[in-house]
Coordinates of C-alpha atoms in Angstrom, one line a residue:
X268 CA 22.8 -87.3 -56.1
X269 CA 25.4 -84.8 -54.7
X270 CA 29.1 -85.2 -55.1
X271 CA 31.5 -82.9 -53.2
X272 CA 35.0 -82.0 -54.5
X273 CA 37.0 -81.8 -51.3
X274 CA 40.6 -81.4 -52.6
X275 CA 42.6 -79.9 -55.5
X276 CA 44.2 -83.2 -56.6
X277 CA 44.4 -84.4 -60.2
X278 CA 42.7 -87.7 -59.3
X279 CA 41.5 -89.8 -56.4
X280 CA 38.5 -89.7 -54.1
X281 CA 37.3 -86.2 -53.5
X282 CA 38.9 -84.9 -56.6
X283 CA 37.0 -83.2 -59.5
X284 CA 37.9 -86.2 -61.7
X285 CA 36.3 -88.6 -59.2
X286 CA 33.2 -86.5 -59.0
X287 CA 32.7 -86.4 -62.8
X288 CA 33.3 -90.1 -63.1
X289 CA 30.7 -90.7 -60.3
X290 CA 28.1 -88.4 -61.9
X291 CA 28.6 -90.1 -65.3
X292 CA 28.2 -93.6 -63.8
X293 CA 25.0 -92.7 -61.9
X294 CA 22.0 -92.3 -64.3
X295 CA 19.9 -89.2 -63.6
X296 CA 20.5 -85.7 -62.4
X297 CA 23.5 -85.0 -60.2
X298 CA 25.2 -82.1 -58.6
X299 CA 28.9 -81.5 -58.2
X300 CA 29.8 -79.0 -55.4
X301 CA 33.1 -77.8 -53.9
X302 CA 34.1 -77.6 -50.3
X303 CA 34.4 -73.9 -49.1
X304 CA 37.9 -74.6 -47.9
X305 CA 39.0 -74.7 -51.6
X306 CA 38.2 -71.1 -52.2
X307 CA 41.1 -69.4 -53.9
X308 CA 42.6 -72.7 -55.0
X309 CA 43.5 -74.2 -58.4
X310 CA 42.9 -77.7 -59.6
X311 CA 45.9 -78.7 -61.7
X312 CA 45.3 -81.5 -64.2
X313 CA 47.8 -83.8 -65.8
X314 CA 45.4 -85.7 -68.1
X315 CA 42.1 -84.9 -69.6
X316 CA 38.9 -85.2 -67.6
X317 CA 36.1 -87.5 -68.9
X318 CA 33.5 -85.8 -70.9
X319 CA 30.2 -85.1 -69.0
X320 CA 27.7 -87.6 -70.4
X321 CA 24.8 -87.3 -67.9
X322 CA 22.8 -84.4 -66.7
X323 CA 24.8 -82.5 -64.0
X324 CA 25.0 -79.2 -62.3
X325 CA 28.6 -78.2 -61.5
X326 CA 28.4 -75.5 -58.8
X327 CA 31.8 -73.9 -58.1
X328 CA 32.5 -71.3 -55.5
X329 CA 31.5 -67.6 -55.8
X330 CA 32.5 -64.6 -53.8
X331 CA 30.2 -61.8 -52.8
X332 CA 30.4 -60.3 -56.3
X333 CA 29.4 -63.6 -57.9
X334 CA 32.9 -64.1 -59.3
X335 CA 34.4 -67.6 -59.3
X336 CA 36.7 -68.6 -56.5
X337 CA 38.1 -71.8 -57.8
X338 CA 40.1 -72.5 -61.0
X339 CA 40.8 -75.5 -63.2
X340 CA 44.2 -75.3 -64.9
X341 CA 43.9 -77.9 -67.7
X342 CA 47.6 -77.6 -68.5
X343 CA 47.0 -78.1 -72.2
X344 CA 44.7 -81.2 -71.7
X345 CA 41.1 -81.1 -72.9
X346 CA 38.7 -78.6 -71.5
X347 CA 35.2 -79.5 -70.2
X348 CA 33.0 -81.3 -72.7
X349 CA 29.2 -81.9 -72.3
X350 CA 28.0 -84.5 -74.8
X351 CA 25.2 -86.9 -75.5
X352 CA 21.5 -86.6 -75.1
X353 CA 21.6 -87.6 -71.4
X354 CA 23.7 -84.6 -70.6
X355 CA 21.1 -82.2 -71.9
X356 CA 20.0 -79.6 -69.3
X357 CA 23.3 -79.5 -67.5
X358 CA 24.8 -76.4 -65.9
X359 CA 28.1 -74.9 -65.0
X360 CA 28.7 -72.1 -62.5
X361 CA 31.5 -70.5 -60.5
X362 CA 34.7 -71.9 -62.1
X363 CA 37.7 -70.3 -63.9
X364 CA 38.6 -72.6 -66.8
X365 CA 42.3 -72.0 -67.9
X366 CA 44.9 -73.3 -70.3
X367 CA 43.1 -76.1 -72.0
X368 CA 44.8 -77.5 -75.1
X369 CA 41.6 -77.0 -77.0
X370 CA 38.3 -75.3 -76.1
X371 CA 37.6 -74.2 -72.6
X372 CA 34.1 -75.7 -72.9
X373 CA 32.6 -77.8 -75.7
X374 CA 28.8 -78.3 -75.9
X375 CA 27.7 -81.3 -77.9
X376 CA 24.3 -81.4 -76.1
X377 CA 21.5 -78.9 -75.6
X378 CA 19.9 -76.7 -72.9
X379 CA 23.2 -76.2 -71.1
X380 CA 23.5 -73.1 -68.8
X381 CA 26.9 -71.5 -68.2
X382 CA 27.0 -68.7 -65.6
X383 CA 29.4 -66.8 -63.4
X384 CA 32.5 -68.4 -64.8
X385 CA 35.7 -67.0 -66.1
X386 CA 36.8 -68.8 -69.3
X387 CA 40.4 -68.0 -70.1
X388 CA 40.7 -65.4 -67.3
X389 CA 42.2 -66.1 -63.9
X390 CA 40.0 -65.5 -60.8
X391 CA 41.8 -62.1 -60.2
X392 CA 39.7 -60.9 -63.2
X393 CA 42.8 -59.4 -64.9
X394 CA 45.3 -62.1 -65.8
X395 CA 44.7 -64.0 -69.1
X396 CA 45.5 -67.7 -69.0
X397 CA 43.7 -68.5 -72.2
X398 CA 42.6 -71.8 -73.6
X399 CA 44.2 -72.7 -76.9
X400 CA 41.0 -73.1 -78.7
X401 CA 37.7 -71.2 -78.3
X402 CA 36.4 -70.2 -75.0
X403 CA 33.1 -72.0 -75.6
X404 CA 32.3 -74.1 -78.7
X405 CA 28.6 -74.8 -79.3
X406 CA 28.3 -77.4 -82.0
X407 CA 25.4 -78.2 -84.3
X408 CA 24.4 -81.0 -81.9
X409 CA 23.7 -78.4 -79.2
X410 CA 20.8 -76.0 -79.2
X411 CA 18.9 -73.8 -76.8
X412 CA 21.7 -73.0 -74.5
X413 CA 22.0 -70.0 -72.1
X414 CA 25.4 -68.4 -71.8
X415 CA 25.1 -65.8 -69.1
X416 CA 22.1 -64.5 -67.2
X417 CA 18.8 -63.0 -68.3
X418 CA 17.7 -61.3 -65.1
X419 CA 19.6 -58.1 -64.0
X420 CA 20.1 -57.7 -60.3
X421 CA 17.8 -55.0 -58.9
X422 CA 19.5 -52.3 -57.0
X423 CA 22.9 -52.8 -58.7
X424 CA 24.2 -50.5 -61.4
X425 CA 24.0 -52.2 -64.8
X426 CA 27.5 -51.1 -65.7
X427 CA 28.9 -53.3 -62.8
X428 CA 26.8 -56.4 -63.6
X429 CA 28.0 -59.4 -65.6
X430 CA 27.8 -63.2 -65.6
X431 CA 30.7 -64.9 -67.5
X432 CA 34.0 -63.4 -68.6
X433 CA 35.3 -65.1 -71.7
X434 CA 38.7 -63.7 -72.6
X435 CA 42.3 -64.4 -73.7
X436 CA 41.4 -67.6 -75.5
X437 CA 43.3 -68.5 -78.7
X438 CA 40.2 -68.8 -80.9
X439 CA 37.0 -66.9 -80.5
X440 CA 35.3 -66.2 -77.3
X441 CA 32.2 -68.1 -78.3
X442 CA 31.9 -70.1 -81.6
X443 CA 28.4 -71.2 -82.5
X444 CA 28.6 -73.8 -85.4
X445 CA 25.2 -74.5 -86.9
X446 CA 23.4 -74.3 -83.6
X447 CA 20.1 -72.5 -83.0
X448 CA 18.0 -71.0 -80.2
X449 CA 20.9 -69.9 -78.0
X450 CA 20.9 -66.9 -75.7
X451 CA 24.2 -65.1 -75.0
X452 CA 23.4 -62.4 -72.4
X453 CA 25.2 -60.2 -69.8
X454 CA 28.8 -61.5 -70.4
X455 CA 32.1 -59.7 -70.9
X456 CA 33.9 -61.1 -73.9
X457 CA 37.5 -60.0 -74.5
X458 CA 38.0 -57.7 -71.5
X459 CA 39.0 -57.9 -67.8
X460 CA 36.2 -58.6 -65.4
X461 CA 35.6 -54.9 -64.7
X462 CA 35.3 -54.1 -68.4
X463 CA 38.2 -51.6 -68.4
X464 CA 41.1 -53.6 -69.9
X465 CA 41.8 -55.4 -73.1
X466 CA 42.2 -59.2 -72.6
X467 CA 41.0 -60.1 -76.0
X468 CA 40.4 -63.5 -77.5
X469 CA 42.6 -64.2 -80.5
X470 CA 39.8 -64.4 -83.1
X471 CA 36.3 -63.0 -82.8
X472 CA 34.4 -62.2 -79.7
X473 CA 31.3 -64.2 -80.8
X474 CA 31.2 -66.1 -84.1
X475 CA 28.1 -67.6 -85.7
X476 CA 28.8 -69.8 -88.6
X477 CA 27.6 -72.9 -90.6
X478 CA 24.0 -71.8 -90.7
X479 CA 23.6 -70.9 -87.0
X480 CA 20.0 -69.7 -86.7
X481 CA 17.6 -67.9 -84.4
X482 CA 20.3 -67.0 -81.8
X483 CA 20.1 -63.9 -79.6
X484 CA 23.1 -61.8 -78.4
X485 CA 21.9 -59.6 -75.6
X486 CA 18.3 -58.8 -74.9
X487 CA 15.6 -56.3 -74.2
X488 CA 15.8 -55.8 -70.5
X489 CA 16.4 -52.2 -69.6
X490 CA 16.2 -49.6 -66.8
X491 CA 14.6 -46.8 -68.9
X492 CA 17.6 -46.1 -71.1
X493 CA 17.1 -43.0 -73.3
X494 CA 20.4 -41.1 -73.9
X495 CA 18.5 -38.3 -75.7
X496 CA 16.9 -37.6 -72.3
X497 CA 20.1 -38.0 -70.2
X498 CA 19.3 -41.6 -69.1
X499 CA 22.4 -43.8 -69.5
X500 CA 22.8 -47.4 -68.5
X501 CA 24.0 -50.5 -70.2
X502 CA 21.0 -52.6 -71.2
X503 CA 20.6 -55.3 -68.6
X504 CA 21.0 -58.3 -70.9
X505 CA 23.6 -56.8 -73.2
X506 CA 27.1 -58.1 -73.5
X507 CA 30.4 -56.2 -73.5
X508 CA 32.3 -57.5 -76.6
X509 CA 35.6 -55.7 -76.9
X510 CA 39.4 -56.1 -77.3
X511 CA 39.2 -59.2 -79.6
X512 CA 41.7 -60.0 -82.3
X513 CA 39.0 -60.3 -85.0
X514 CA 35.6 -58.8 -85.1
X515 CA 33.5 -58.3 -82.1
X516 CA 30.7 -60.3 -83.6
X517 CA 31.0 -62.2 -86.9
X518 CA 28.0 -63.8 -88.6
X519 CA 28.7 -65.8 -91.7
X520 CA 28.3 -68.9 -93.8
X521 CA 24.5 -68.9 -94.2
X522 CA 23.7 -68.0 -90.6
X523 CA 20.3 -66.3 -90.4
X524 CA 17.7 -64.8 -88.1
X525 CA 20.2 -63.9 -85.4
X526 CA 19.5 -60.8 -83.4
X527 CA 21.8 -58.4 -81.4
X528 CA 20.1 -56.3 -78.8
X529 CA 21.7 -53.9 -76.3
X530 CA 25.4 -54.8 -76.6
X531 CA 28.4 -52.6 -76.2
X532 CA 30.9 -53.7 -78.9
X533 CA 34.4 -52.1 -79.0
X534 CA 34.0 -50.0 -75.9
X535 CA 34.6 -50.2 -72.2
X536 CA 31.8 -51.3 -69.8
X537 CA 30.5 -47.7 -69.6
X538 CA 30.3 -47.4 -73.3
X539 CA 32.3 -44.1 -73.4
X540 CA 35.9 -45.1 -74.3
X541 CA 37.4 -47.6 -76.8
X542 CA 38.6 -51.1 -76.1
X543 CA 39.0 -51.9 -79.8
X544 CA 38.2 -55.1 -81.6
X545 CA 40.8 -55.4 -84.2
X546 CA 38.4 -56.1 -87.0
X547 CA 34.9 -54.8 -87.5
X548 CA 32.5 -54.3 -84.6
X549 CA 29.9 -56.5 -86.3
X550 CA 30.7 -58.3 -89.6
X551 CA 27.8 -60.0 -91.4
X552 CA 29.2 -61.9 -94.4
X553 CA 27.2 -64.3 -96.7
X554 CA 24.4 -64.4 -94.1
X555 CA 20.8 -63.3 -94.7
X556 CA 18.1 -62.0 -92.4
X557 CA 20.1 -60.9 -89.4
X558 CA 19.1 -58.0 -87.1
X559 CA 20.7 -55.3 -85.0
X560 CA 18.0 -53.6 -83.0
X561 CA 17.8 -51.0 -80.3
X562 CA 14.1 -50.5 -79.7
X563 CA 10.7 -51.0 -81.2
X564 CA 8.2 -48.5 -82.6
X565 CA 6.2 -48.4 -79.4
X566 CA 9.2 -47.4 -77.2
X567 CA 11.2 -44.3 -76.7
X568 CA 14.4 -43.9 -78.7
X569 CA 17.4 -46.2 -78.0
X570 CA 16.0 -48.2 -75.1
X571 CA 18.3 -51.3 -75.4
X572 CA 20.6 -49.9 -78.1
X573 CA 23.7 -51.6 -79.4
X574 CA 26.8 -49.3 -79.2
X575 CA 29.2 -50.4 -81.9
X576 CA 32.0 -48.0 -81.5
X577 CA 35.8 -47.8 -81.0
X578 CA 36.6 -50.7 -83.3
X579 CA 39.7 -50.6 -85.6
X580 CA 37.7 -51.6 -88.7
X581 CA 34.2 -50.5 -89.5
X582 CA 31.5 -50.4 -86.9
X583 CA 29.3 -52.7 -89.0
X584 CA 30.1 -54.4 -92.3
X585 CA 27.4 -56.2 -94.3
X586 CA 28.9 -58.1 -97.2
X587 CA 27.0 -60.3 -99.7
X588 CA 24.1 -60.5 -97.2
X589 CA 20.4 -59.8 -97.8
X590 CA 17.5 -58.6 -95.7
X591 CA 19.6 -57.2 -92.9
X592 CA 17.7 -54.9 -90.4
X593 CA 19.7 -52.3 -88.5
X594 CA 17.6 -50.0 -86.2
X595 CA 18.3 -47.7 -83.3
X596 CA 22.0 -48.3 -82.8
X597 CA 25.0 -46.0 -82.2
X598 CA 28.0 -46.4 -84.6
X599 CA 31.0 -44.2 -83.6
X600 CA 29.4 -42.5 -80.7
X601 CA 29.5 -43.4 -77.0
X602 CA 26.5 -44.7 -75.0
X603 CA 26.0 -41.2 -73.6
X604 CA 25.0 -39.8 -77.0
X605 CA 27.9 -37.2 -76.6
X606 CA 31.3 -38.8 -76.5
X607 CA 33.0 -39.7 -79.8
X608 CA 34.3 -43.3 -79.7
X609 CA 35.4 -43.5 -83.4
X610 CA 35.4 -46.7 -85.5
X611 CA 38.6 -46.8 -87.6
X612 CA 36.7 -47.2 -90.8
X613 CA 33.1 -46.4 -91.7
X614 CA 30.3 -46.4 -89.2
X615 CA 28.6 -48.9 -91.4
X616 CA 29.8 -50.4 -94.7
X617 CA 27.2 -52.1 -97.0
X618 CA 29.1 -53.9 -99.8
X619 CA 29.2 -56.7 -102.3
X620 CA 25.9 -57.9 -103.5
X621 CA 24.0 -57.2 -100.3
X622 CA 20.3 -56.4 -101.0
X623 CA 17.4 -55.0 -99.1
X624 CA 19.3 -53.6 -96.2
X625 CA 16.8 -51.8 -93.9
X626 CA 18.9 -49.1 -92.2
X627 CA 16.6 -47.4 -89.6
X628 CA 12.9 -46.8 -89.9
X629 CA 10.2 -44.5 -88.7
X630 CA 10.9 -42.7 -85.4
X631 CA 12.3 -44.0 -83.1
X632 CA 14.1 -46.6 -85.3
X633 CA 16.8 -44.4 -86.7
X634 CA 20.5 -45.0 -86.1
X635 CA 23.3 -42.6 -85.1
X636 CA 26.4 -42.7 -87.3
X637 CA 28.8 -40.1 -86.0
X638 CA 32.5 -39.5 -85.2
X639 CA 33.9 -42.2 -87.4
X640 CA 37.3 -42.1 -89.1
X641 CA 35.6 -42.8 -92.5
X642 CA 32.1 -42.2 -93.6
X643 CA 29.0 -42.4 -91.4
X644 CA 27.6 -44.9 -93.9
X645 CA 29.1 -46.2 -97.1
X646 CA 27.1 -48.2 -99.7
X647 CA 29.3 -49.6 -102.4
X648 CA 29.9 -52.4 -105.0
X649 CA 26.6 -53.8 -106.2
X650 CA 24.5 -53.4 -103.1
X651 CA 20.9 -53.0 -104.0
X652 CA 17.7 -51.9 -102.3
X653 CA 19.5 -50.0 -99.5
X654 CA 17.4 -47.5 -97.5
X655 CA 18.8 -45.2 -94.8
X656 CA 15.8 -43.9 -92.9
X657 CA 16.1 -41.4 -90.0
X658 CA 19.9 -41.6 -89.6
X659 CA 21.8 -39.0 -87.7
X660 CA 25.0 -38.8 -89.8
X661 CA 27.7 -36.5 -88.3
X662 CA 25.7 -35.4 -85.2
X663 CA 24.4 -36.9 -82.0
X664 CA 20.8 -37.9 -81.7
X665 CA 18.8 -34.6 -81.6
X666 CA 22.0 -32.9 -80.5
X667 CA 25.3 -31.3 -81.5
X668 CA 28.0 -32.2 -84.1
X669 CA 30.1 -35.3 -83.9
X670 CA 31.9 -35.2 -87.3
X671 CA 32.6 -38.2 -89.4
X672 CA 36.0 -37.5 -91.0
X673 CA 34.7 -38.2 -94.5
X674 CA 31.1 -37.8 -95.5
X675 CA 27.9 -38.4 -93.6
X676 CA 26.6 -40.9 -96.2
X677 CA 28.6 -42.1 -99.2
X678 CA 26.9 -44.0 -102.1
X679 CA 28.9 -45.6 -104.9
X680 CA 26.8 -48.7 -105.4
X681 CA 25.6 -49.6 -108.9
X682 CA 23.0 -52.0 -107.6
X683 CA 20.1 -49.5 -107.7
X684 CA 17.0 -48.7 -105.6
X685 CA 19.0 -46.8 -103.0
X686 CA 16.9 -44.5 -100.8
X687 CA 18.3 -41.7 -98.6
X688 CA 15.2 -40.7 -96.7
X689 CA 14.5 -38.5 -93.7
X690 CA 18.1 -38.3 -92.5
X691 CA 20.0 -35.4 -90.9
X692 CA 23.6 -35.2 -92.4
X693 CA 25.4 -32.4 -90.7
X694 CA 28.8 -31.5 -89.2
X695 CA 30.9 -33.9 -91.3
X696 CA 34.4 -32.9 -92.4
X697 CA 33.7 -33.6 -96.1
X698 CA 30.2 -33.7 -97.5
X699 CA 26.9 -34.4 -96.0
X700 CA 26.0 -36.8 -98.8
X701 CA 28.5 -38.0 -101.4
X702 CA 27.1 -39.9 -104.5
X703 CA 30.0 -41.1 -106.5
X704 CA 31.7 -43.9 -108.4
X705 CA 29.3 -46.1 -110.3
X706 CA 26.3 -45.1 -108.2
X707 CA 23.0 -45.7 -110.0
X708 CA 19.4 -45.1 -109.2
X709 CA 19.6 -43.1 -106.0
X710 CA 16.6 -41.2 -104.5
X711 CA 17.2 -38.5 -102.0
X712 CA 14.0 -37.2 -100.3
X713 CA 13.5 -35.6 -97.8
X714 CA 16.6 -34.9 -95.8
X715 CA 18.3 -32.1 -93.8
X716 CA 21.9 -31.4 -94.7
X717 CA 24.0 -28.8 -92.9
X718 CA 21.5 -27.7 -90.2
X719 CA 20.3 -29.0 -86.8
X720 CA 17.9 -31.9 -86.5
X721 CA 14.9 -29.8 -87.2
X722 CA 16.4 -27.7 -90.0
X723 CA 15.9 -24.5 -88.1
X724 CA 19.3 -23.5 -86.8
X725 CA 22.8 -23.3 -88.3
X726 CA 24.9 -22.9 -85.1
X727 CA 24.6 -23.6 -81.4
X728 CA 26.5 -22.6 -78.3
X729 CA 28.9 -25.1 -76.6
X730 CA 30.4 -23.7 -73.4
X731 CA 30.6 -20.3 -74.8
X732 CA 31.9 -21.3 -78.3
X733 CA 29.8 -21.1 -81.4
X734 CA 29.6 -24.4 -83.2
X735 CA 28.2 -24.8 -86.7
X736 CA 26.3 -27.8 -88.1
X737 CA 27.8 -27.1 -91.5
X738 CA 29.4 -29.9 -93.5
X739 CA 33.0 -29.1 -94.2
X740 CA 32.7 -29.0 -98.0
X741 CA 29.5 -29.6 -99.9
X742 CA 26.0 -30.4 -98.7
X743 CA 25.6 -32.9 -101.5
X744 CA 28.4 -33.9 -103.9
X745 CA 27.5 -35.9 -107.0
X746 CA 30.5 -37.0 -109.2
X747 CA 32.2 -39.9 -110.9
X748 CA 29.9 -41.9 -113.1
X749 CA 26.9 -41.5 -111.0
X750 CA 23.6 -41.7 -112.9
X751 CA 19.9 -41.6 -112.4
X752 CA 20.0 -39.5 -109.3
X753 CA 16.8 -38.0 -107.9
X754 CA 17.3 -35.3 -105.3
X755 CA 13.6 -34.7 -105.4
X756 CA 10.2 -35.9 -104.3
X757 CA 7.0 -35.0 -102.5
X758 CA 7.3 -37.3 -99.6
X759 CA 6.0 -35.7 -96.4
X760 CA 7.3 -36.5 -92.9
X761 CA 8.8 -34.6 -90.0
X762 CA 11.1 -33.2 -92.7
X763 CA 8.9 -31.4 -95.3
X764 CA 11.4 -31.4 -98.2
X765 CA 15.2 -31.7 -98.9
X766 CA 16.9 -28.8 -97.1
X767 CA 20.5 -28.2 -98.0
X768 CA 21.9 -25.2 -96.2
X769 CA 24.7 -23.7 -94.2
X770 CA 27.4 -25.8 -95.8
X771 CA 31.0 -24.6 -96.2
X772 CA 31.1 -25.3 -99.9
X773 CA 28.1 -25.5 -102.3
X774 CA 24.7 -26.7 -101.3
X775 CA 24.9 -29.2 -104.2
X776 CA 27.9 -29.6 -106.5
X777 CA 27.8 -31.8 -109.6
X778 CA 31.0 -32.9 -111.2
X779 CA 32.7 -35.5 -113.4
X780 CA 30.6 -37.5 -115.8
X781 CA 27.5 -37.7 -113.6
X782 CA 24.3 -37.9 -115.6
X783 CA 20.5 -38.0 -115.5
X784 CA 20.1 -35.9 -112.4
X785 CA 16.9 -34.3 -111.2
X786 CA 16.8 -31.7 -108.4
X787 CA 13.3 -30.6 -107.4
X788 CA 11.3 -29.6 -104.4
X789 CA 14.6 -28.7 -102.6
X790 CA 15.4 -25.7 -100.3
X791 CA 19.0 -24.6 -100.8
X792 CA 20.1 -21.9 -98.4
X793 CA 16.8 -21.8 -96.3
X794 CA 15.6 -23.4 -93.1
X795 CA 13.3 -26.4 -93.5
X796 CA 10.4 -24.1 -92.8
X797 CA 11.5 -21.6 -95.5
X798 CA 11.3 -18.8 -93.0
X799 CA 15.0 -18.2 -92.3
X800 CA 18.1 -18.0 -94.5
X801 CA 21.2 -20.1 -93.8
X802 CA 23.2 -19.7 -97.0
X803 CA 25.8 -22.1 -98.3
X804 CA 29.2 -20.4 -98.4
X805 CA 30.2 -20.9 -102.0
X806 CA 26.8 -21.0 -103.7
X807 CA 23.6 -22.9 -104.1
X808 CA 24.1 -25.3 -107.0
X809 CA 27.2 -25.7 -109.1
X810 CA 27.5 -28.0 -112.1
X811 CA 30.3 -28.3 -114.6
X812 CA 32.2 -30.4 -117.2
X813 CA 30.7 -33.5 -118.6
X814 CA 27.6 -33.6 -116.4
X815 CA 24.7 -34.6 -118.7
X816 CA 20.9 -34.6 -118.6
X817 CA 20.6 -32.2 -115.7
X818 CA 17.2 -31.0 -114.7
X819 CA 16.6 -28.4 -112.0
X820 CA 12.8 -28.2 -111.4
X821 CA 10.1 -29.5 -113.7
X822 CA 8.3 -27.7 -116.5
X823 CA 4.9 -28.8 -115.3
X824 CA 5.5 -27.7 -111.6
X825 CA 2.7 -25.6 -110.3
X826 CA 4.3 -25.8 -106.8
X827 CA 7.1 -27.7 -105.1
X828 CA 9.9 -26.2 -107.2
X829 CA 13.3 -25.4 -105.9
X830 CA 14.0 -22.4 -103.7
X831 CA 17.6 -21.3 -103.8
X832 CA 17.8 -18.4 -101.4
X833 CA 20.4 -16.4 -99.5
X834 CA 23.6 -18.2 -100.6
X835 CA 27.0 -16.6 -100.7
X836 CA 27.8 -16.6 -104.4
X837 CA 25.5 -17.5 -107.2
X838 CA 22.2 -19.3 -106.7
X839 CA 23.0 -21.6 -109.7
X840 CA 26.2 -21.9 -111.7
X841 CA 26.3 -23.9 -114.9
X842 CA 29.8 -24.2 -116.4
X843 CA 30.1 -25.5 -119.9
X844 CA 27.0 -27.6 -119.7
X845 CA 24.9 -28.7 -122.7
X846 CA 21.2 -29.4 -122.6
X847 CA 20.6 -28.5 -118.9
X848 CA 17.1 -27.5 -118.0
X849 CA 16.1 -25.1 -115.2
X850 CA 12.4 -24.7 -114.6
X851 CA 10.2 -22.9 -112.0
X852 CA 13.0 -22.2 -109.5
X853 CA 13.1 -19.3 -107.1
X854 CA 16.5 -17.6 -107.0
X855 CA 16.5 -14.9 -104.4
X856 CA 18.9 -12.9 -102.2
X857 CA 22.0 -14.6 -103.3
X858 CA 25.2 -12.5 -103.1
X859 CA 26.2 -13.2 -106.7
X860 CA 23.7 -13.7 -109.5
X861 CA 20.6 -15.8 -109.3
X862 CA 21.7 -18.0 -112.2
X863 CA 24.9 -18.0 -114.3
X864 CA 25.3 -19.9 -117.5
X865 CA 29.0 -19.8 -118.4
X866 CA 29.8 -21.5 -121.7
X867 CA 28.0 -24.5 -123.1
X868 CA 24.9 -24.5 -125.3
X869 CA 21.3 -25.6 -125.8
X870 CA 20.3 -25.0 -122.2
X871 CA 16.7 -24.2 -121.2
X872 CA 16.1 -21.5 -118.6
X873 CA 12.3 -21.1 -118.3
X874 CA 9.6 -19.8 -115.9
X875 CA 12.0 -19.0 -113.1
X876 CA 11.9 -16.0 -110.7
X877 CA 15.0 -14.1 -109.6
X878 CA 14.6 -11.4 -106.9
X879 CA 17.0 -9.3 -104.9
X880 CA 20.2 -11.0 -106.0
X881 CA 23.3 -8.8 -105.5
X882 CA 24.4 -9.0 -109.2
X883 CA 22.0 -10.1 -112.0
X884 CA 18.9 -12.2 -111.9
X885 CA 20.1 -14.3 -114.9
X886 CA 23.6 -14.1 -116.4
X887 CA 24.6 -15.8 -119.7
X888 CA 28.2 -15.7 -120.6
X889 CA 29.8 -17.2 -123.8
X890 CA 26.9 -19.6 -124.1
X891 CA 24.9 -20.2 -127.4
X892 CA 21.7 -21.6 -128.6
X893 CA 19.9 -21.4 -125.3
X894 CA 16.2 -21.2 -124.7
X895 CA 15.5 -18.4 -122.2
X896 CA 11.9 -17.3 -121.6
X897 CA 9.2 -16.5 -119.1
X898 CA 11.7 -15.6 -116.4
X899 CA 10.8 -12.8 -114.1
X900 CA 12.1 -10.9 -111.1
X901 CA 12.8 -7.6 -109.4
X902 CA 15.3 -5.9 -107.1
X903 CA 18.4 -7.5 -108.6
X904 CA 21.4 -5.2 -108.2
X905 CA 22.5 -5.1 -111.8
X906 CA 19.2 -6.0 -113.5
X907 CA 17.3 -9.0 -114.5
X908 CA 19.6 -10.1 -117.4
X909 CA 23.2 -9.7 -118.4

């Protein structure tokens, strides 16, 4: 049956309160509509409305832009509540819900649809009149709800489309407590209706907690997005989640199998400027099996990508959470694959006891971690089984530099089984890759560090200025107590081997008490093809101090040894090391000597070749009890040996 709200009164025939009471009394589906004469009006309440206990469609008034034209000011009474099994399948559309003493809307029943409503925001789309609690609370008695819309409007720019605006509320924009199967799509959460101003919720934008499961934020609808080909549009089911007092999205307390697809988190509606969430963009804490995904293997890169940029904390934080999948997202870069929209911390921080984090994958599943105030990616504490696969760290996807202010990737985790695989780490202000602290069991193979995406160029032209892909200090820095580090392997991909070239410091620098390090099958100073020279500015490899159990090359190599060519300074410098081993390495055309052993003892230098270095091929200074044999070379400026 249809009930029409014909006045703005608190009570009486024709009021909203009367219509709700009538709908509750009559068993079966009802609709509540509003007389068009009420457009622009506000219903002011003095006492709480009855909870909605029977299936009902509340259809407010919309203008030509599908924005609500009638408001309810709860004046600190209770917001709308849908509850009980008979209310399942209800819907709400076209209202602004303001100033409730608790939540704007509470769902205690399932299959509810909320669309084209402002929750905490006045109909002008700018003024926050927040509800004291959460904008929407979905309890564990409520499943399979739709908050927003799934179908983008054809012929309308995606950046201008949205369904609900959920802003200025005292708690989170949407709190999902133990609920499952919900879709949250095409909403603006924490901003003005046009997506340009901060009108944040007091806590998180969206919060999944208490074992919330199988929920989706955003979706896969797109209009051919591919920023690497100049095609930019917000994915059609994605949400804008920005300006909130906590994190943009927080997933915690056992919540699992939740997926984020195509959302802009921490930016404006265009994805090119910051509207910061005060915490992390996405925080996953004590919650396993969650997913941030931007495409699938069968699609072009970044089709419905999440842009998690401009947040005051980290772009993404994964803490004490296992089996997280992060593929084809931007962290610190705008949606245009060009504009830096920095996160205040790391692009992604993997910490605590988190295990089996899948960060990227085969092309096109890699992520972009660029322009952040911290590291592109940081893996710390006891995190275990982390893999970074096809990450752009410090540069745009297939493009120019966008420096992280620290390192491209930093690993200090003692958990082990860390893989840094098929990444490009270039343009960062510190190091391309920093392995430090208590890092243990890290395998690096194969990667490009200091050059363009293809490992074939050191610089490019940007509006007449020459820009270098060099990292500001070392290509790879290993220090602290790091141990069991393998910068080596024979894995074949679009990157043929580790290539560490063109960096402003050393290609690889080993310091502190790092130990048990193998460097093999690595080009240092060359292009990835080995056909051009792009030397590191201070030298190829430098190791000193208390570094122990260092092996450069392998004694049984018949091929795949290191090639250290064209560096400014020495190819290899070993300062005061004991027991280091250098086998079957090519040391050519370096402006110092090919290899210098300065101090130390019991080092093995065997079966290496040194050609055309400016000084010596091999230079041993103040070092005793070394094994030096089967080394060859020609064309060194001062001879083969000193």
